[in-house]
Coordinates of C-alpha atoms in Angstrom, one line a residue:
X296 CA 19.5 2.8 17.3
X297 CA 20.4 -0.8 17.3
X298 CA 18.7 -3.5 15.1
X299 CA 17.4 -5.6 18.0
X300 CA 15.5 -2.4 18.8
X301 CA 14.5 -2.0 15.2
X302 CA 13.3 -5.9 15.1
X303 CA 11.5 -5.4 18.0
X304 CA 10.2 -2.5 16.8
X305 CA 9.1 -4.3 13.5
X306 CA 7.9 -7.4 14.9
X307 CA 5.2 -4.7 17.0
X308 CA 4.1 -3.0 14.1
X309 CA 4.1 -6.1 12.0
X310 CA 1.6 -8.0 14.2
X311 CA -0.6 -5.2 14.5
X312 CA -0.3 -4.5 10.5
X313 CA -1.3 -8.3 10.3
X314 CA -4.5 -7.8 12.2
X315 CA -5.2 -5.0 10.3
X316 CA -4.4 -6.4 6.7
X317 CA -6.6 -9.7 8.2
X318 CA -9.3 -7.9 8.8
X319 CA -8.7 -6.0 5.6
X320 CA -9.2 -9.6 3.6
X321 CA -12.2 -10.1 5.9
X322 CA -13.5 -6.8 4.5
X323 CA -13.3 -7.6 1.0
X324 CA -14.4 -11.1 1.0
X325 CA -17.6 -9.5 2.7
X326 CA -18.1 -6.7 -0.4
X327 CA -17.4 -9.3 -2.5
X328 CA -20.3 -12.0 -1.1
X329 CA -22.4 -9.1 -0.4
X330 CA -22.4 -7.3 -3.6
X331 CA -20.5 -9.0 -6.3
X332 CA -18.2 -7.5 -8.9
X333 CA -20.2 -4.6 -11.1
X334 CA -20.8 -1.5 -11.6
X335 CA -22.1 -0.4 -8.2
X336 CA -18.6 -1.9 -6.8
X337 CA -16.9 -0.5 -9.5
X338 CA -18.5 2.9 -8.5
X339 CA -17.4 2.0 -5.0
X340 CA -13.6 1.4 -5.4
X341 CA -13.3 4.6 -7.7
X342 CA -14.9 6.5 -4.9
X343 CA -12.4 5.1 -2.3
X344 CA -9.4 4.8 -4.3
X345 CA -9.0 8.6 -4.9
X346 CA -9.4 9.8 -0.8
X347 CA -7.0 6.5 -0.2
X348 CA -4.4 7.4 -2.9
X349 CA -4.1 10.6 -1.2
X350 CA -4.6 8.8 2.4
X351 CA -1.1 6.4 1.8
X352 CA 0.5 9.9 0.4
X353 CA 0.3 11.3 3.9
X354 CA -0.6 8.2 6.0
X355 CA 2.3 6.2 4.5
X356 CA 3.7 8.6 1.9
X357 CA 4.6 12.2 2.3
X358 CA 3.6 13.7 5.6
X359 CA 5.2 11.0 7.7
X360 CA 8.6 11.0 5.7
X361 CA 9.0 15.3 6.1
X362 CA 6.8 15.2 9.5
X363 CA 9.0 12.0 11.4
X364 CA 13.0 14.0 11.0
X365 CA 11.8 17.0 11.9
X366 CA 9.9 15.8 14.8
X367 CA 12.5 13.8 15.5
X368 CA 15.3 16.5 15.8
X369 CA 13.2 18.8 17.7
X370 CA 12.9 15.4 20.6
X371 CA 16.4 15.0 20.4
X372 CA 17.3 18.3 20.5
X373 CA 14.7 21.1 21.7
X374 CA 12.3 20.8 25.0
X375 CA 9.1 18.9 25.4
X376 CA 7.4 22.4 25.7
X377 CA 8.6 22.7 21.6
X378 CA 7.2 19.2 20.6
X379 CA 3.8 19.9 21.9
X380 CA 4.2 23.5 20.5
X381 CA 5.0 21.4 16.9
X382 CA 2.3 19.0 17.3
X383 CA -0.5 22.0 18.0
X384 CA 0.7 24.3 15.0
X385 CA 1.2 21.0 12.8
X386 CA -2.3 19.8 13.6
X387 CA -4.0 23.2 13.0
X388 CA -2.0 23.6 9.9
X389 CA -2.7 20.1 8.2
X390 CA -6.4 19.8 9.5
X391 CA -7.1 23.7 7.8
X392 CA -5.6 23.0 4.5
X393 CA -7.1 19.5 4.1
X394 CA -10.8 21.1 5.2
X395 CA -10.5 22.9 2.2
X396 CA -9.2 20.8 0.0
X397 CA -11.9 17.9 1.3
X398 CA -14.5 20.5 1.3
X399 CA -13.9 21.4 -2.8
X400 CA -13.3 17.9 -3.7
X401 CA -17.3 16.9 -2.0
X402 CA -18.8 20.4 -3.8
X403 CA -17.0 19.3 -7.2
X404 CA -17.1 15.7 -6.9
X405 CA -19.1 15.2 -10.4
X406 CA -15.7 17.0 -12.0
X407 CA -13.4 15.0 -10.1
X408 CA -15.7 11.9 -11.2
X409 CA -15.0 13.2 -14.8
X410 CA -11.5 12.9 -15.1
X411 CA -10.9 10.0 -13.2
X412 CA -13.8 7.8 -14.4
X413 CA -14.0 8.9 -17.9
X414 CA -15.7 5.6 -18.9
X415 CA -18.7 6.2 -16.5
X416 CA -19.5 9.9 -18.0
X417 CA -21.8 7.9 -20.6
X418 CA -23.2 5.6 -18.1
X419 CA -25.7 7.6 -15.8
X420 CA -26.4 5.2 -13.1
X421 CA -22.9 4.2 -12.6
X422 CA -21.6 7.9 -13.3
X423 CA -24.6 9.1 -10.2
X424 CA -22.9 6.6 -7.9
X425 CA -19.6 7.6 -8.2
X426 CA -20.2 11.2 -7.6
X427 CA -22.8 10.3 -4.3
X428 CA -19.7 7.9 -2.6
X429 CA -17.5 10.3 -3.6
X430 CA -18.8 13.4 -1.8
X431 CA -19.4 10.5 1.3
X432 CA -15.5 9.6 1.5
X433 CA -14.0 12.3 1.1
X434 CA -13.9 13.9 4.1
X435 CA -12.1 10.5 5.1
X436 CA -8.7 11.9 3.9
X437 CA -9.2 15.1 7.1
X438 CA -9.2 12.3 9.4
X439 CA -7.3 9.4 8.4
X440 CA -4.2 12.4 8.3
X441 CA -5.0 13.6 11.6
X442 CA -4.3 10.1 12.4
X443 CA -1.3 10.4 10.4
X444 CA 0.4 12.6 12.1
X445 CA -0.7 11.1 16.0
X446 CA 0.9 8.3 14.3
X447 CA 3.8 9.8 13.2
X448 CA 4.5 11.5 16.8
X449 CA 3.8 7.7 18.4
X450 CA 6.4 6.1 16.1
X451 CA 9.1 8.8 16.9
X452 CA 8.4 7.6 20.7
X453 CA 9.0 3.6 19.7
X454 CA 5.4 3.5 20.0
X455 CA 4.6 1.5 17.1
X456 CA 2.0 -1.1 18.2
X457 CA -1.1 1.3 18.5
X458 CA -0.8 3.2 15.2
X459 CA -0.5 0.3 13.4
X460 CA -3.8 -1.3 14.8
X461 CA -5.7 1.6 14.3
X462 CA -6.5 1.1 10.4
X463 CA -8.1 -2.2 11.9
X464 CA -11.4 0.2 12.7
X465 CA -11.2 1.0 9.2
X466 CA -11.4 -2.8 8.0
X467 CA -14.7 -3.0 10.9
X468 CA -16.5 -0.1 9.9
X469 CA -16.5 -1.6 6.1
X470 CA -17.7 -5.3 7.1
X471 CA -20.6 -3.8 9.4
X472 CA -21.2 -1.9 6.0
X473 CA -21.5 -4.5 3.9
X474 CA -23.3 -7.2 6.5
X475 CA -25.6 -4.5 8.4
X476 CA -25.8 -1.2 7.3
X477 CA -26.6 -2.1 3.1
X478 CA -29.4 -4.1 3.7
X479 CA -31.0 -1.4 5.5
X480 CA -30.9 2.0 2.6
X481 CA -32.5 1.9 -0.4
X482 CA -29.2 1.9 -2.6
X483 CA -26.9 -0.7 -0.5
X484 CA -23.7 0.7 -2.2
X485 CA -24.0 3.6 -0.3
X486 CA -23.7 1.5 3.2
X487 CA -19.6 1.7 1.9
X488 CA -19.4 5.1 1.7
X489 CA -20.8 5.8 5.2
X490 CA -18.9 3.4 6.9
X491 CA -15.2 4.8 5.6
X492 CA -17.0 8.7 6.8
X493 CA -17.3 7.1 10.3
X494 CA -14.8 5.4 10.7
X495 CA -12.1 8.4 9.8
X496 CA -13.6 10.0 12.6
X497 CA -13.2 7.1 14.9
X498 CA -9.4 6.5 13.9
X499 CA -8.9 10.0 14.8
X500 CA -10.3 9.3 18.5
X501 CA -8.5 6.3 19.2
X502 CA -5.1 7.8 19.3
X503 CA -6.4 10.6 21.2
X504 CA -5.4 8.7 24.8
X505 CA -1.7 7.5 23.7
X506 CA -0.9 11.3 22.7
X507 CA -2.7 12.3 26.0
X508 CA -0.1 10.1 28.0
X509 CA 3.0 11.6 26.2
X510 CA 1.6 15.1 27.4
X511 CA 1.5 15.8 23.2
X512 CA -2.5 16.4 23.4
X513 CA -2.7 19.9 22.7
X514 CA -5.7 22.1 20.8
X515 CA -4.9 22.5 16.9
X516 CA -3.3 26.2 16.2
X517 CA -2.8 27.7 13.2
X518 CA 1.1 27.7 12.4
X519 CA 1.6 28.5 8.5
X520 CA 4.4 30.7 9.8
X521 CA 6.3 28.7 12.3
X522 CA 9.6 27.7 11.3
X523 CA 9.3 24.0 12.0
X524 CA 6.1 23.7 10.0
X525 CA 7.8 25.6 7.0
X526 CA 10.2 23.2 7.1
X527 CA 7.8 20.2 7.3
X528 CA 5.3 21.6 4.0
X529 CA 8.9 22.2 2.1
X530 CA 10.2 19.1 2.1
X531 CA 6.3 17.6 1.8
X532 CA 5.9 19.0 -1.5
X533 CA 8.2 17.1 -3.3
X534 CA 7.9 13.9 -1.3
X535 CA 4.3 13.6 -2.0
X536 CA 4.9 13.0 -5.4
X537 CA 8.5 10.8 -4.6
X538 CA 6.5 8.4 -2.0
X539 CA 3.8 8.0 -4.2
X540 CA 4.1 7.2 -7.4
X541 CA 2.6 3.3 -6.9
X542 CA -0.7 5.4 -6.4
X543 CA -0.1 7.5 -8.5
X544 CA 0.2 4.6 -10.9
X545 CA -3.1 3.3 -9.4
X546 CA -4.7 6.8 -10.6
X547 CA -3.6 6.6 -13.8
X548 CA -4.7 2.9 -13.9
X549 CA -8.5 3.9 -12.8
X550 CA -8.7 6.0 -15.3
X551 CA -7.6 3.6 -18.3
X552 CA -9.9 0.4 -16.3
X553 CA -13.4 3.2 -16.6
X554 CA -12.9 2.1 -20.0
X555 CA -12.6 -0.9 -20.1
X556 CA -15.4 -4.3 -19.4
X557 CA -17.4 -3.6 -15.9
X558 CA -15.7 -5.5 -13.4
X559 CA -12.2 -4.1 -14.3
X560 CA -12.4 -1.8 -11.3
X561 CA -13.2 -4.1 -9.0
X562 CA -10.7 -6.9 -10.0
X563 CA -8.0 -4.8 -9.7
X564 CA -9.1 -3.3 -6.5
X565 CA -9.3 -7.1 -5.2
X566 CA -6.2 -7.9 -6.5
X567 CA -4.5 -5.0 -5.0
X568 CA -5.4 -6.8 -1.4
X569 CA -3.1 -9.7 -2.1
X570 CA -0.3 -7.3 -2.3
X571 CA -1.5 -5.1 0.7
X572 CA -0.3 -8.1 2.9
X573 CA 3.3 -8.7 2.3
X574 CA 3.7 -4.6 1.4
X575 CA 1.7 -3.7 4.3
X576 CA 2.8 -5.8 7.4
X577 CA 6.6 -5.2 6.0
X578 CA 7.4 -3.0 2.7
X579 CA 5.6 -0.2 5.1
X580 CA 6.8 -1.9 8.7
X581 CA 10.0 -1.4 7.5
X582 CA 10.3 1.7 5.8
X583 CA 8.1 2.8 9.1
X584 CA 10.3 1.5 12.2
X585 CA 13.8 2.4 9.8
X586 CA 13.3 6.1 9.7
X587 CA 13.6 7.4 12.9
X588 CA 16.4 5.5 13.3
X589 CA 18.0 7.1 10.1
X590 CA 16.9 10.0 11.1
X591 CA 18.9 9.8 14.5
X592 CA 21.7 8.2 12.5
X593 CA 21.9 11.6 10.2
X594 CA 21.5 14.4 13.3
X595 CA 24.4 12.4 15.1
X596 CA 26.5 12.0 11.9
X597 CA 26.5 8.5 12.3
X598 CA 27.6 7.4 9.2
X599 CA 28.2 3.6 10.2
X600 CA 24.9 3.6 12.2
X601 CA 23.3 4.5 9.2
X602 CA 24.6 2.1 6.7
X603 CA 23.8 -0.6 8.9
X604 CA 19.9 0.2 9.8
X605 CA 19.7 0.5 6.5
X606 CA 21.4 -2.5 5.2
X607 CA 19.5 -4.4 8.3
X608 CA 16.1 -3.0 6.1
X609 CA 16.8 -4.3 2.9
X610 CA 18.4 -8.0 4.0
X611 CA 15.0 -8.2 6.1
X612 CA 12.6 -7.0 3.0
X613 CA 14.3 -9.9 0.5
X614 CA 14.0 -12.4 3.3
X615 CA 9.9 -11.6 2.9
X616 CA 9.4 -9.8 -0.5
X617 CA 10.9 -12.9 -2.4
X618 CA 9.2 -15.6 -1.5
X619 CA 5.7 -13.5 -1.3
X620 CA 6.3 -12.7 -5.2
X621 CA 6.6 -16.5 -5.7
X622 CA 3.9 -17.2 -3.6
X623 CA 1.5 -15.0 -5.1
X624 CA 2.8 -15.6 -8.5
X625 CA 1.7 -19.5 -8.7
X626 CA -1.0 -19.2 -5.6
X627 CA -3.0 -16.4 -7.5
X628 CA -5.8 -18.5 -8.8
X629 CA -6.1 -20.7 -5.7
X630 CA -5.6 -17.9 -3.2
X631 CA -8.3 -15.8 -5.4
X632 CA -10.9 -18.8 -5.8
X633 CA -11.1 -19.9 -1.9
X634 CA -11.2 -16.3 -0.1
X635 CA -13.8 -14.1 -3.1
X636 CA -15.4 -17.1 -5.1
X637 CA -18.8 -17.2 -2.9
X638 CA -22.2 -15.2 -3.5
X639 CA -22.4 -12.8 -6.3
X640 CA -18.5 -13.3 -7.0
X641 CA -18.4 -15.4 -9.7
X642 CA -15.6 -18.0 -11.7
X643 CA -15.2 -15.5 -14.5
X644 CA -14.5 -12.8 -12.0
X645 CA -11.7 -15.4 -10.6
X646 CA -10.7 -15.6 -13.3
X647 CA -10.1 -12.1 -14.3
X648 CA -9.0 -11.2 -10.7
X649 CA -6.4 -13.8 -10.7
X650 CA -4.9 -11.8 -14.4
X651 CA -4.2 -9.0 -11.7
X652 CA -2.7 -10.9 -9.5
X653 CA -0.3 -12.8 -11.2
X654 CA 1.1 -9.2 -13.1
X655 CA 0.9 -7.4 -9.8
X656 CA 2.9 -9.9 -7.7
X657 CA 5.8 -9.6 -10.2
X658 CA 6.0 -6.2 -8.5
X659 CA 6.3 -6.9 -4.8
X660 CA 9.7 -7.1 -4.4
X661 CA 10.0 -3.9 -6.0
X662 CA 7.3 -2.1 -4.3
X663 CA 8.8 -3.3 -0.8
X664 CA 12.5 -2.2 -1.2
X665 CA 11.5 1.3 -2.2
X666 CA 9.6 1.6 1.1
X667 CA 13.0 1.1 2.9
X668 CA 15.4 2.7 0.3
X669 CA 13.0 5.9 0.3
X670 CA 13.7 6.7 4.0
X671 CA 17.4 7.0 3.5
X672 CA 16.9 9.9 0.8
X673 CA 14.4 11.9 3.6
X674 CA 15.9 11.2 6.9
X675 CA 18.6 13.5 5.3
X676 CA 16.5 16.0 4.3
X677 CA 17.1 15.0 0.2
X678 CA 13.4 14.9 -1.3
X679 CA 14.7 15.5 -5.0
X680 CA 16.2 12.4 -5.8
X681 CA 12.8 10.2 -5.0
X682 CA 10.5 12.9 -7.4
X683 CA 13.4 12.2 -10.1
X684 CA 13.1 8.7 -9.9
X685 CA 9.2 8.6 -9.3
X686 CA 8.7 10.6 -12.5
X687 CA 10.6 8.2 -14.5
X688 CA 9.1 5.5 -12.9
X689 CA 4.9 7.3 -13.4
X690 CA 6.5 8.4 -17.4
X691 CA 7.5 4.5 -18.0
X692 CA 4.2 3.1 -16.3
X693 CA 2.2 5.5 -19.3
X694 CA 4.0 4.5 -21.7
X695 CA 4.2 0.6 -20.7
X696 CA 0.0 0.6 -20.2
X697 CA -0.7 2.2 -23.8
X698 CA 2.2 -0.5 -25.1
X699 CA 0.7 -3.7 -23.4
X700 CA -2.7 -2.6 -23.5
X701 CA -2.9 -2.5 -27.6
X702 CA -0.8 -5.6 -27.6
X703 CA -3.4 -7.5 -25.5
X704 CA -6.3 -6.0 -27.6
X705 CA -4.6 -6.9 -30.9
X706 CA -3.9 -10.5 -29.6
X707 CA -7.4 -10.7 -27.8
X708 CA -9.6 -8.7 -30.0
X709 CA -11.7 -10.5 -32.5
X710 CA -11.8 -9.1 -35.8
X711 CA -15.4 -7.8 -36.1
X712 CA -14.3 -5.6 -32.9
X713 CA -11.2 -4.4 -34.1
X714 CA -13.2 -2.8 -37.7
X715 CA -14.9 -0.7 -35.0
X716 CA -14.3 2.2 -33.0
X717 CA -11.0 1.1 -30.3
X718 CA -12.7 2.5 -27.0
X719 CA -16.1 0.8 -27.9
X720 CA -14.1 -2.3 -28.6
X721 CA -11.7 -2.0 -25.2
X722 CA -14.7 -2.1 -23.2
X723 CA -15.8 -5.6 -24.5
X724 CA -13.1 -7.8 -24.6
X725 CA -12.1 -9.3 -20.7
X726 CA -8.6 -9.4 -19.5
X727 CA -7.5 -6.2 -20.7
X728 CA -6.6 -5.0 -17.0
X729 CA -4.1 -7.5 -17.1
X730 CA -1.8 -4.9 -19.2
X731 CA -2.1 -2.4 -16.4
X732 CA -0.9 -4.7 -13.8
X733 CA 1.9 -5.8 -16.0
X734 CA 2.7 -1.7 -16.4
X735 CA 2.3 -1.3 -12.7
X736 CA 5.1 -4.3 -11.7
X737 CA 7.5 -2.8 -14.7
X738 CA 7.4 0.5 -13.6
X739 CA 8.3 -0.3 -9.9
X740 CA 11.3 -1.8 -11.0
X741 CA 12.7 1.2 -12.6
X742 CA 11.8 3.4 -9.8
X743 CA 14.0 0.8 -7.2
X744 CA 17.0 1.0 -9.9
X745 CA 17.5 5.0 -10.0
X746 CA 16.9 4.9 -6.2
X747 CA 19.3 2.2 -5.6
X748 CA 21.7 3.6 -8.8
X749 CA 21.9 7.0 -6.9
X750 CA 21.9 5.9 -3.7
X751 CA 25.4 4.2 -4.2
X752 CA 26.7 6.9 -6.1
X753 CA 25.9 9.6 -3.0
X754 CA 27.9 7.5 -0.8
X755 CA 25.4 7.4 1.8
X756 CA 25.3 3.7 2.4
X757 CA 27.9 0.7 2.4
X758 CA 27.0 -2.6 1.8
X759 CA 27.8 -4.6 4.9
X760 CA 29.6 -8.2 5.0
X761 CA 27.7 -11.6 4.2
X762 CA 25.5 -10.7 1.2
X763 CA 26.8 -13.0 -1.0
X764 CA 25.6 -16.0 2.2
X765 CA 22.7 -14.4 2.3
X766 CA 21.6 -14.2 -1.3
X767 CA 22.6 -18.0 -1.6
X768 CA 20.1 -18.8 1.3
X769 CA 17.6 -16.8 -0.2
X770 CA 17.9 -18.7 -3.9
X771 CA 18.5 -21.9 -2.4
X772 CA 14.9 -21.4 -0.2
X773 CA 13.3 -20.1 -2.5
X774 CA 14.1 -22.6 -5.5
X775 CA 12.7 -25.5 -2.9
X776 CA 9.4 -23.4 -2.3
X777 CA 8.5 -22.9 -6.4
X778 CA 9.3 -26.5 -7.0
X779 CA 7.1 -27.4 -4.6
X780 CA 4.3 -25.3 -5.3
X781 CA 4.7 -26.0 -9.4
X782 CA 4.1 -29.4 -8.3
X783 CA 1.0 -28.8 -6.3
X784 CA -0.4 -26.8 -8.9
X785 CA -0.3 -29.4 -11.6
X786 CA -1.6 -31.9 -9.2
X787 CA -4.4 -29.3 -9.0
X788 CA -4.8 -27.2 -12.0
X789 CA -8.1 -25.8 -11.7
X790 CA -9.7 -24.0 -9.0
X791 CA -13.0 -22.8 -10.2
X792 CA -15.2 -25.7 -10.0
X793 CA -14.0 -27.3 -6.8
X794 CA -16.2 -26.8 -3.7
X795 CA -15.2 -24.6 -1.0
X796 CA -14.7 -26.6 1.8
X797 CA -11.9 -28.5 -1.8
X798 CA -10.6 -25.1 -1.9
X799 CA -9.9 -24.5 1.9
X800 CA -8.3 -27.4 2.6
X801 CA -5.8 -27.9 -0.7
X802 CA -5.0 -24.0 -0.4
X803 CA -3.7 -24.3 3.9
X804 CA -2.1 -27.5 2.7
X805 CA 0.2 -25.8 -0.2
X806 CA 0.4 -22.5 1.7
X807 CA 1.7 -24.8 5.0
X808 CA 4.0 -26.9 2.7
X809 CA 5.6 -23.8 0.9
X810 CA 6.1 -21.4 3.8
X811 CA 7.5 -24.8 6.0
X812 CA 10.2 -25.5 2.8
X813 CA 11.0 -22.1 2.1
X814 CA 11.9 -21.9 5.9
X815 CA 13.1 -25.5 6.5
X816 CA 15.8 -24.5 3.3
X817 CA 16.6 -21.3 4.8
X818 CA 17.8 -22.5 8.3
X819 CA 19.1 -25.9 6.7
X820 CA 21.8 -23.3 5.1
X821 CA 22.7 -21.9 7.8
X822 CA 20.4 -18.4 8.1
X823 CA 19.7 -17.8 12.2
X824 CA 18.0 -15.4 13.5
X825 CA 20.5 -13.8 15.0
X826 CA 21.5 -12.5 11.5
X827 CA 18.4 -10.1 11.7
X828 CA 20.5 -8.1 14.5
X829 CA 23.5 -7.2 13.6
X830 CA 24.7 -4.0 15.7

C-alpha cells in the first residue's frame, strides 16, 4: 500500500480520534465540575481503569494486532464466504470467553477490589464504592471488544473513519452521567458506572450497519477449533502482555496511588487525558492505519514496501510526538488550570494534577513510537520479541516507582512522619504520585530501545534517505516553539489564581503562538508536505 493511501487513511481516523479525544476532555472536565477530586472519584477511576486496561489490550492492544494479519490474509487470499465464516466463529469465540471472564470479575469484584486498591480495604465507604462500580463496568470490557473486532474487520477494509468515532458514545454516555443521570440516584457516583454499562452496548450497535454493508454481519458461532481462530488466540497470548505494558504500568500504578493522599487516583487519571490526545489521535492512528499495510507488505514479501510504511510511521510520529512532549511539558499547569479548575476541582488539585503531567509528558514520544514499531513485530507473525521487551520495560517501571517514590518521601516527608509507620506516612504527604509518573515515562523509554535495538538487528526494516533533513527540521522547530513558550510562561508564572475567562484567553494565545512557530520553523526549513508520501 502506498503512503498517500496510508495518509489518507490517517488523516480519517485522526479526525474522528479527535472528536472522540474532544469529547473525551469534555467528559472529564464535567466529572471534575460535577464531583471534584475525592474519594468517590477515586472509587470511580479504579472501577474504570481495570475494564479499560483490559479494553486498550484488545481494543487497541492484543486482539487487533493477532485478529488484523490474519484477517487480512484470509481477504487477500481466501473467499468472502471464509471472512464471514472467520468473523462468525471469531465473534462467538471472543464474546463466550469474555462472558465468563466479565461474569467472574462482577461475582468477585470485592477480591479484585482487594488487590488492586489495597489502600481502600481499610476505608469502608470508599472500599463499598469500588466494588458497586466495579460489578457496573465490567461487563463494559464484552462489548467494547465486540466492537474491537467490528473494528478491526472495518480497518482491514480502509474503513477507518467509523471505528474511530465510535468511542465518541463512550465520551456522551459519561457527560449525560455526570450532568443528568447523578443528580437523580441517591449515591451520584454510581451515575458513572451506569453510563460506561450502556454505552458498551451502544458501541456494539453502531457498527452493526457498516459490517451489514460488507456482507460480514453474521450470527456469533462457537469456533474454539477452527484453524484461523487457533491461530488468532496463539499469537494473542503473548501480544496481550507485549501491546500492553503502558497499562499494565497503569495497574501497577493504581495499586501503589490506593496508598497514597486521596486524590492521587484521580490526578493521575486526569492527567492521563492530556496524553490520550497526542497518543490517541496518532501514537494509536498510526500504529492502526500502518498494520494492514505491513501486513500486506509481509504476505507479498515486499521487503521494500515494508521498510518504507514503516519508516513513513515513525518520520510522521516525531513530526507530532515531539512537539506534544514539549508542549505538555511547559503547558501542564496552564493547560490543567483553564480546562479542570472550576466547581469542586480545586488549586491544590492543579496543582497536584499538573505533577502528573509534567512526569507523564516526558513519555509521549516514547509511548507513540512503540504504537508504530509494535506492528512491524506482528504483521509478521513475531509476538516474542514485544513480551521480551514489555517485561523489561513492566520489571524497570517496579523498580523505578519503589526508587523515586522513597526518594520523594525522604525529600518531602517531614520528620515527625518519617518516625512513624512508612504506609501511614505515604498517605499524608501530597505529590507522591509524581514518582509514578516519572516511573511510567522512564520505563517507556526502555521498552522503545529493545524494540527499536532488535528491530535493526532482524533486518526487517531500512532506514530510508533524508533523516538527517528531517531531524534538523524537527530540532530547529521545535527549539523556536520552547523558547517561545519559556517566555510566555515567565510572563505568566502562575495559573491558579487568575480568573477563567484570564486563563482561556492567555492559554489559546500561547497554544496559537507555539503550534504557528513550531510550524512556521518547520516549513521555513524546507519540510513540505509532500514528504509525508513518499512511495
Amino acid at each position: 500500500m502506498k503512503s498517500p493511501s496510508m495518509l489518507r487513511g490517517l488523516l480519517s481516523f485522526s479526525s474522528m480520534t479527535m472528536v472522540s479525544r474532544v469529547l473525551g476532555l469534555l467528559r472529564d472536565i464535567s466529572i471534575s465540575h460535577v464531583f471534584g477530586a475525592n474519594v468517590a472519584t477515586d472509587a470511580f477511576w479504579v472501577a474504570f481503569r481495570i475494564p479499560n486496561f483490559m479494553r486498550r489490550m484488545f481494543a487497541e492492544g492484543a486482539f487487533s494486532t493477532a485478529f488484523v494479519p490474519v484477517f487480512t490474509e484470509v481477504k487477500e487470499k481466501g473467499t468472502h464466504a471464509e471472512l464471514k465464516e472467520l468473523m462468525s466463529r471469531v465473534a462467538g469465540t471472543l464474546g463466550g470467553v469474555l462472558l465468563v471472564v466479565a461474569a467472574l470479575c462482577v461475582l468477585f469484584a470485592p477480591q479484585v477490589a482487594t488487590v488492586f486498591t489495597p489502600g481502600a480495604v481499610d476505608e469502608p465507604h470508599k472500599f463499598t464504592l469500588t466494588v458497586e462500580l466495579l460489578r457496573l463496568t465490567f461487563p463494559f470490557l464484552l462489548f467494547v471488544s465486540l466492537t474491537a473486532l467490528a473494528g478491526g474487520a472495518l480497518n482491514s477494509f480502509h474503513r477507518f473513519g467509523l471505528p474511530a468515532l465510535t468511542p465518541v458514545i463512550l465520551n456522551l454516555c459519561m457527560i449525560a452521567g455526570a450532568w443528568w443521570l447523578s443528580k437523580r440516584l441517591q449515591t451520584p457516583i454510581l451515575a458513572m458506572g451506569w453510563a460506561v454499562l450502556v454505552a458498551g452496548v451502544f458501541q456494539v450497535l453502531f457498527q452493526l450497519p457498516a459490517l451489514r454493508k460488507l456482507d460480514l454481519l453474521a450470527l456469533p458461532r462457537w469456533g474454539w477449533s477452527h484453524p484461523q481462530v487457533q491461530r488468532i488466540m496463539r499469537q494473542m497470548v503473548p501480544t496481550l502482555f507485549g501491546s500492553s505494558v503502558s497499562q499494565i504500568n497503569l495497574l501497577f500504578d493504581t495499586v501503589i496511588a490506593s496508598l497514597l493522599i486521596s486524590g492521587s487516583q484521580t490526578w493521575l487519571s486526569q492527567a492521563d487525558r492530556f496524553l490520550e490526545l497526542p497518543l490517541g489521535v496518532f501514537g494509536v492512528a498510526l500504529g492502526t492505519v500502518i498494520l494492514p499495510s505491513l501486513s500486506r507488505h509481509h504476505v507479498a514479501t515486499d521487503h521494500e514496501g515494508f521498510s518504507k510504511a514503516l519508516d513513513w510511521g515513525l518520520r510522521t510520529t516525531l513530526l507530532i510526538a515531539v512537539p506534544a512532549m514539549f508542549g505538555l511539558m511547559l503547558l501542564a499547569q496552564p493547560l490543567v488550570a483553564t480546562l479542570f479548575q472550576n466547581g469542586q476541582f480545586r488549586p491544590f488539585d492543579t496543582r497536584m494534577t499538573t505533577l502528573s503531567v509534567t512526569a507523564l509528558s516526558f513519555g509521549v514520544p516514547a509511548y507513540a513510537l512503540v504504537k508504530v514499531l509494535l506492528p512491524a513485530f506482528y504483521a509478521r507473525k513475531d509476538t516474542r520479541t514485544p513480551v521480551r521487551a514489555g517485561v523489561t520495560s513492566l520489571l524497570s517501571n517496579m523498580l523505578l516507582n519503589g526508587v523515586f517514590l522513597l526518594t520523594l518521601y525522604t525529600l518531602w516527608a517531614p520528620v515527625a512522619l518519617k518516625a512513624g509507620s512508612l504506609l501511614d506516612g505515604l498517605s499524608k504527604v501530597p505529590g507522591l504520585h509524581l514518582a509514578l509518573g516519572m516511573a511510567s515515562a522512564i520505563a517507556s523509554y526502555v521498552n522503545l530501545a529493545l524494540l527499536w535495538r532488535w528491530l535493526r538487528r532482524a533486518d526487517i526494516y531500512q532506514l530510508q534517505p533524508g533523516w538527517g533533513r528531517h531531524l534538523t527540521r524537527l530540532t530547529l522547530a521545535c527549539t523556536a516553539m520552547v523558547a517561545l513558550l519559556l517566555l510566555g510562561r515567565w510572563y505568566w508564572p502562575d495559573w491558579t489564581q487568575l480568573s477563567v475567562a484570564g486563563r482561556v484567553w492567555r492559554l489559546a494565545l500561547l497554544v496559537s503562538a507555539g503550534g504557528a512557530t513550531y510550524v512556521m520553523v518547520l516549513f521555513a526549513t524546507g519540510f513540505r508536505l509532500r514528504d509525508l508520501q513518499h512511495d
